[in-house]
């Protein structure tokens, strides 16, 4: 089983749609969880941290299920500017070991 | 807003040559990281560095790789004898104390011919 697994997509959705991405991780000792976005040939940029209680930032909602070792990201009212690759990131060992998923590509269509 | 910087933005080298990739982390950050991303593939962790020593490294980070923080501001990645398969984008990141967020630099594209 891969350490951090994501559906690579692409997810092609119309503007205004709601889209959800999932991520599973294999290391039960993982401590912190994040969603990053990466535009083509650019560096990853933090989108949001993920907490067990769930957290929301505008149109974005992230959720963590530690029992199932599963992380999700929900994007509501998709914009063209949301088109990017969304990376699930998991850390362990006091943030010293960081594992990226392969990323899920989102294309929002006009 | 403070940011991580990396130089050069693009490095072309011959196989077998040594390269040094440079990073200037955000000034009050204490944790430093190097990652690589081969074109079309995922971001791969190479090494983390804290308190002037390596705290964690991946299987990719073999004897050909080394890191250094020579002067309290720069953080460098050295590849001793480059191979064709070292061609990738190399990202540096840094993180402040007591914080979770890593800030990434814009990357150095390394091309080994």
Short mmCIF file of C-alpha atoms in Angstrom, two decimals:
data_model
loop_
_atom_site.label_atom_id
_atom_site.label_comp_id
_atom_site.label_asym_id
_atom_site.label_seq_id
_atom_site.Cartn_x
_atom_site.Cartn_y
_atom_site.Cartn_z
CA UNK A 1 0.00 0.00 0.00
CA UNK A 2 1.35 3.46 -0.88
CA UNK A 3 2.16 5.73 2.05
CA UNK A 4 -0.19 8.43 0.82
CA UNK A 5 -2.64 7.60 -1.91
CA UNK A 6 -4.76 9.89 -4.05
CA UNK A 7 -6.84 9.47 -7.18
CA UNK A 8 -4.74 11.28 -9.82
CA UNK A 9 -7.82 12.39 -11.78
CA UNK A 10 -8.18 14.53 -13.77
CA UNK A 11 -11.45 15.79 -12.39
CA UNK A 12 -13.10 17.96 -15.02
CA UNK A 13 -15.93 19.97 -13.46
CA UNK A 14 -18.01 22.96 -14.61
CA UNK A 15 -17.73 26.30 -12.87
CA UNK A 16 -19.92 26.43 -9.81
CA UNK A 17 -19.79 22.70 -9.16
CA UNK A 18 -18.86 21.07 -5.90
CA UNK A 19 -15.98 18.60 -6.04
CA UNK A 20 -14.47 16.32 -3.41
CA UNK A 21 -11.02 14.76 -3.22
CA UNK A 22 -9.96 11.92 -0.98
CA UNK A 23 -6.65 10.75 0.33
CA UNK A 24 -5.67 7.71 2.39
CA UNK A 25 -2.48 7.23 4.37
CA UNK A 26 -0.87 4.07 5.67
CA UNK A 27 1.19 5.24 8.66
CA UNK A 28 -1.01 5.21 11.74
CA UNK A 29 1.65 7.27 13.58
CA UNK A 30 1.13 10.21 11.22
CA UNK A 31 0.73 13.43 13.12
CA UNK A 32 -0.22 16.29 10.85
CA UNK A 33 -2.15 16.56 7.64
CA UNK A 34 -2.36 19.21 4.98
CA UNK A 35 -3.73 20.03 1.58
CA UNK A 36 -1.42 21.91 -0.75
CA UNK A 37 -2.13 23.10 -4.25
CA UNK A 38 0.42 23.09 -7.02
CA UNK A 39 0.08 24.99 -10.25
CA UNK A 40 1.92 23.70 -13.30
CA UNK A 41 5.70 23.91 -12.84
CA UNK A 42 5.34 25.94 -9.64
CA UNK A 43 6.07 25.21 -6.00
CA UNK A 44 3.44 23.66 -3.73
CA UNK A 45 1.50 26.21 -1.69
CA UNK A 46 -0.37 25.46 1.50
CA UNK A 47 -4.12 25.45 1.06
CA UNK A 48 -5.10 24.35 4.55
CA UNK A 49 -4.23 22.18 7.50
CA UNK A 50 -6.58 19.31 8.29
CA UNK A 51 -7.94 18.62 11.77
CA UNK A 52 -10.07 15.83 13.17
CA UNK A 53 -12.77 18.33 14.02
CA UNK A 54 -12.87 19.43 10.40
CA UNK A 55 -12.06 22.89 9.24
CA UNK A 56 -13.43 25.30 6.72
CA UNK A 57 -11.87 28.20 4.87
CA UNK A 58 -14.31 29.94 2.59
CA UNK A 59 -15.30 27.53 -0.14
CA UNK A 60 -12.89 24.84 1.09
CA UNK A 61 -13.63 22.25 3.76
CA UNK A 62 -11.15 19.65 4.97
CA UNK A 63 -11.83 16.64 7.11
CA UNK A 64 -9.67 14.02 8.81
CA UNK A 65 -10.79 10.57 9.89
CA UNK A 66 -7.97 9.04 11.92
CA UNK A 67 -9.74 5.73 12.47
CA UNK A 68 -10.03 5.17 8.72
CA UNK A 69 -6.76 7.00 7.93
CA UNK A 70 -8.57 9.14 5.44
CA UNK A 71 -8.48 12.83 4.56
CA UNK A 72 -10.88 14.75 2.36
CA UNK A 73 -11.11 18.13 0.68
CA UNK A 74 -14.36 19.63 -0.52
CA UNK A 75 -14.43 22.61 -2.87
CA UNK A 76 -17.76 24.38 -3.27
CA UNK A 77 -18.71 26.76 -6.07
CA UNK A 78 -15.62 25.91 -8.15
CA UNK A 79 -13.86 28.78 -9.90
CA UNK A 80 -11.67 28.64 -12.98
CA UNK A 81 -8.78 29.69 -10.73
CA UNK A 82 -9.20 26.51 -8.69
CA UNK A 83 -7.72 24.53 -11.59
CA UNK A 84 -4.54 23.00 -10.19
CA UNK A 85 -3.17 19.80 -8.71
CA UNK A 86 -4.18 19.23 -5.09
CA UNK A 87 -1.59 17.47 -2.96
CA UNK A 88 -2.33 15.54 0.20
CA UNK A 89 0.58 15.84 2.65
CA UNK A 90 1.18 13.81 5.79
CA UNK A 91 3.91 14.29 8.37
CA UNK A 92 5.35 12.10 11.09
CA UNK A 93 8.25 12.21 13.52
CA UNK A 94 7.64 15.74 14.73
CA UNK A 95 7.26 17.18 11.20
CA UNK A 96 10.58 15.73 10.20
CA UNK A 97 9.30 13.11 7.79
CA UNK A 98 6.97 14.49 5.16
CA UNK A 99 5.15 12.45 2.56
CA UNK A 100 3.29 13.84 -0.42
CA UNK A 101 0.56 12.08 -2.33
CA UNK A 102 0.76 11.96 -6.09
CA UNK A 103 -1.80 14.75 -6.34
CA UNK A 104 -5.25 15.04 -7.83
CA UNK A 105 -5.60 17.20 -10.89
CA UNK A 106 -8.63 19.48 -11.06
CA UNK A 107 -9.72 21.26 -14.21
CA UNK A 108 -12.62 23.69 -13.84
CA UNK A 109 -14.33 24.27 -17.15
CA UNK A 110 -16.22 27.46 -18.12
CA UNK B 1 5.64 38.88 3.20
CA UNK B 2 8.81 36.87 3.87
CA UNK B 3 9.56 34.12 1.40
CA UNK B 4 11.98 31.31 0.71
CA UNK B 5 14.31 32.03 -2.19
CA UNK B 6 16.32 29.60 -4.29
CA UNK B 7 19.17 30.02 -6.72
CA UNK B 8 19.72 29.33 -9.50
CA UNK B 9 16.28 28.98 -11.03
CA UNK B 10 17.71 26.63 -13.67
CA UNK B 11 20.97 24.68 -13.60
CA UNK B 12 22.29 22.65 -16.50
CA UNK B 13 25.19 20.31 -15.81
CA UNK B 14 27.05 17.40 -17.32
CA UNK B 15 26.69 13.92 -15.87
CA UNK B 16 29.32 13.31 -13.21
CA UNK B 17 29.67 16.96 -12.24
CA UNK B 18 29.00 18.33 -8.79
CA UNK B 19 26.19 20.82 -8.29
CA UNK B 20 25.22 22.98 -5.34
CA UNK B 21 21.68 24.25 -5.06
CA UNK B 22 21.15 27.19 -2.78
CA UNK B 23 18.25 28.21 -0.63
CA UNK B 24 17.66 31.13 1.71
CA UNK B 25 14.96 30.10 4.18
CA UNK B 26 12.72 32.56 5.99
CA UNK B 27 14.86 34.24 8.60
CA UNK B 28 13.37 33.04 11.90
CA UNK B 29 12.65 29.51 10.71
CA UNK B 30 14.40 26.58 12.32
CA UNK B 31 13.40 23.56 10.23
CA UNK B 32 14.63 23.13 6.69
CA UNK B 33 13.78 20.65 3.99
CA UNK B 34 14.74 19.59 0.50
CA UNK B 35 12.35 17.89 -1.90
CA UNK B 36 12.57 16.90 -5.52
CA UNK B 37 9.95 16.49 -8.19
CA UNK B 38 10.77 14.63 -11.38
CA UNK B 39 8.69 15.98 -14.26
CA UNK B 40 5.20 14.53 -14.15
CA UNK B 41 5.77 12.75 -10.85
CA UNK B 42 5.02 13.46 -7.23
CA UNK B 43 6.96 15.62 -4.83
CA UNK B 44 9.46 13.42 -2.98
CA UNK B 45 10.96 14.18 0.40
CA UNK B 46 14.76 14.13 0.46
CA UNK B 47 15.90 15.42 3.83
CA UNK B 48 14.96 17.50 6.85
CA UNK B 49 17.45 19.53 8.86
CA UNK B 50 17.15 20.97 12.33
CA UNK B 51 19.62 22.28 14.88
CA UNK B 52 22.47 21.99 12.40
CA UNK B 53 21.99 18.33 11.68
CA UNK B 54 19.97 16.01 9.51
CA UNK B 55 16.89 14.87 11.40
CA UNK B 56 15.40 12.62 8.74
CA UNK B 57 16.32 11.49 5.25
CA UNK B 58 14.71 9.34 2.60
CA UNK B 59 16.14 6.40 0.63
CA UNK B 60 16.79 8.80 -2.25
CA UNK B 61 19.20 10.82 -0.11
CA UNK B 62 22.24 8.56 -0.52
CA UNK B 63 25.95 9.29 -0.19
CA UNK B 64 25.86 11.43 -3.32
CA UNK B 65 23.78 14.02 -1.49
CA UNK B 66 24.74 16.33 1.34
CA UNK B 67 23.24 19.38 2.99
CA UNK B 68 24.81 22.26 4.80
CA UNK B 69 23.89 25.48 6.51
CA UNK B 70 27.24 27.20 6.12
CA UNK B 71 26.54 30.69 7.41
CA UNK B 72 23.26 30.82 9.32
CA UNK B 73 21.26 32.05 6.34
CA UNK B 74 21.92 29.78 3.37
CA UNK B 75 20.86 26.16 3.21
CA UNK B 76 22.51 24.17 0.45
CA UNK B 77 22.02 20.82 -1.24
CA UNK B 78 25.07 19.32 -2.89
CA UNK B 79 24.96 16.47 -5.37
CA UNK B 80 28.50 15.12 -5.71
CA UNK B 81 28.38 13.31 -9.02
CA UNK B 82 25.19 13.96 -10.90
CA UNK B 83 23.36 11.26 -12.82
CA UNK B 84 20.83 11.64 -15.62
CA UNK B 85 18.08 10.58 -13.23
CA UNK B 86 18.88 13.51 -10.91
CA UNK B 87 17.17 15.78 -13.44
CA UNK B 88 14.23 17.22 -11.55
CA UNK B 89 12.84 20.28 -9.85
CA UNK B 90 14.38 20.71 -6.40
CA UNK B 91 12.34 22.57 -3.81
CA UNK B 92 13.60 23.93 -0.54
CA UNK B 93 11.17 24.58 2.31
CA UNK B 94 11.37 26.01 5.79
CA UNK B 95 9.17 25.99 8.85
CA UNK B 96 9.04 28.19 11.91
CA UNK B 97 9.16 26.98 15.54
CA UNK B 98 5.86 25.73 16.90
CA UNK B 99 4.20 26.01 13.52
CA UNK B 100 3.00 23.38 11.10
CA UNK B 101 3.25 25.20 7.82
CA UNK B 102 6.17 24.67 5.49
CA UNK B 103 6.89 27.46 3.06
CA UNK B 104 8.32 26.40 -0.25
CA UNK B 105 10.78 28.19 -2.45
CA UNK B 106 10.14 28.53 -6.19
CA UNK B 107 12.47 25.63 -6.97
CA UNK B 108 15.60 25.01 -9.01
CA UNK B 109 15.20 23.06 -12.20
CA UNK B 110 18.23 20.78 -12.55
CA UNK B 111 18.96 19.32 -15.96
CA UNK B 112 21.70 16.70 -16.21
CA UNK B 113 22.98 16.02 -19.72
#
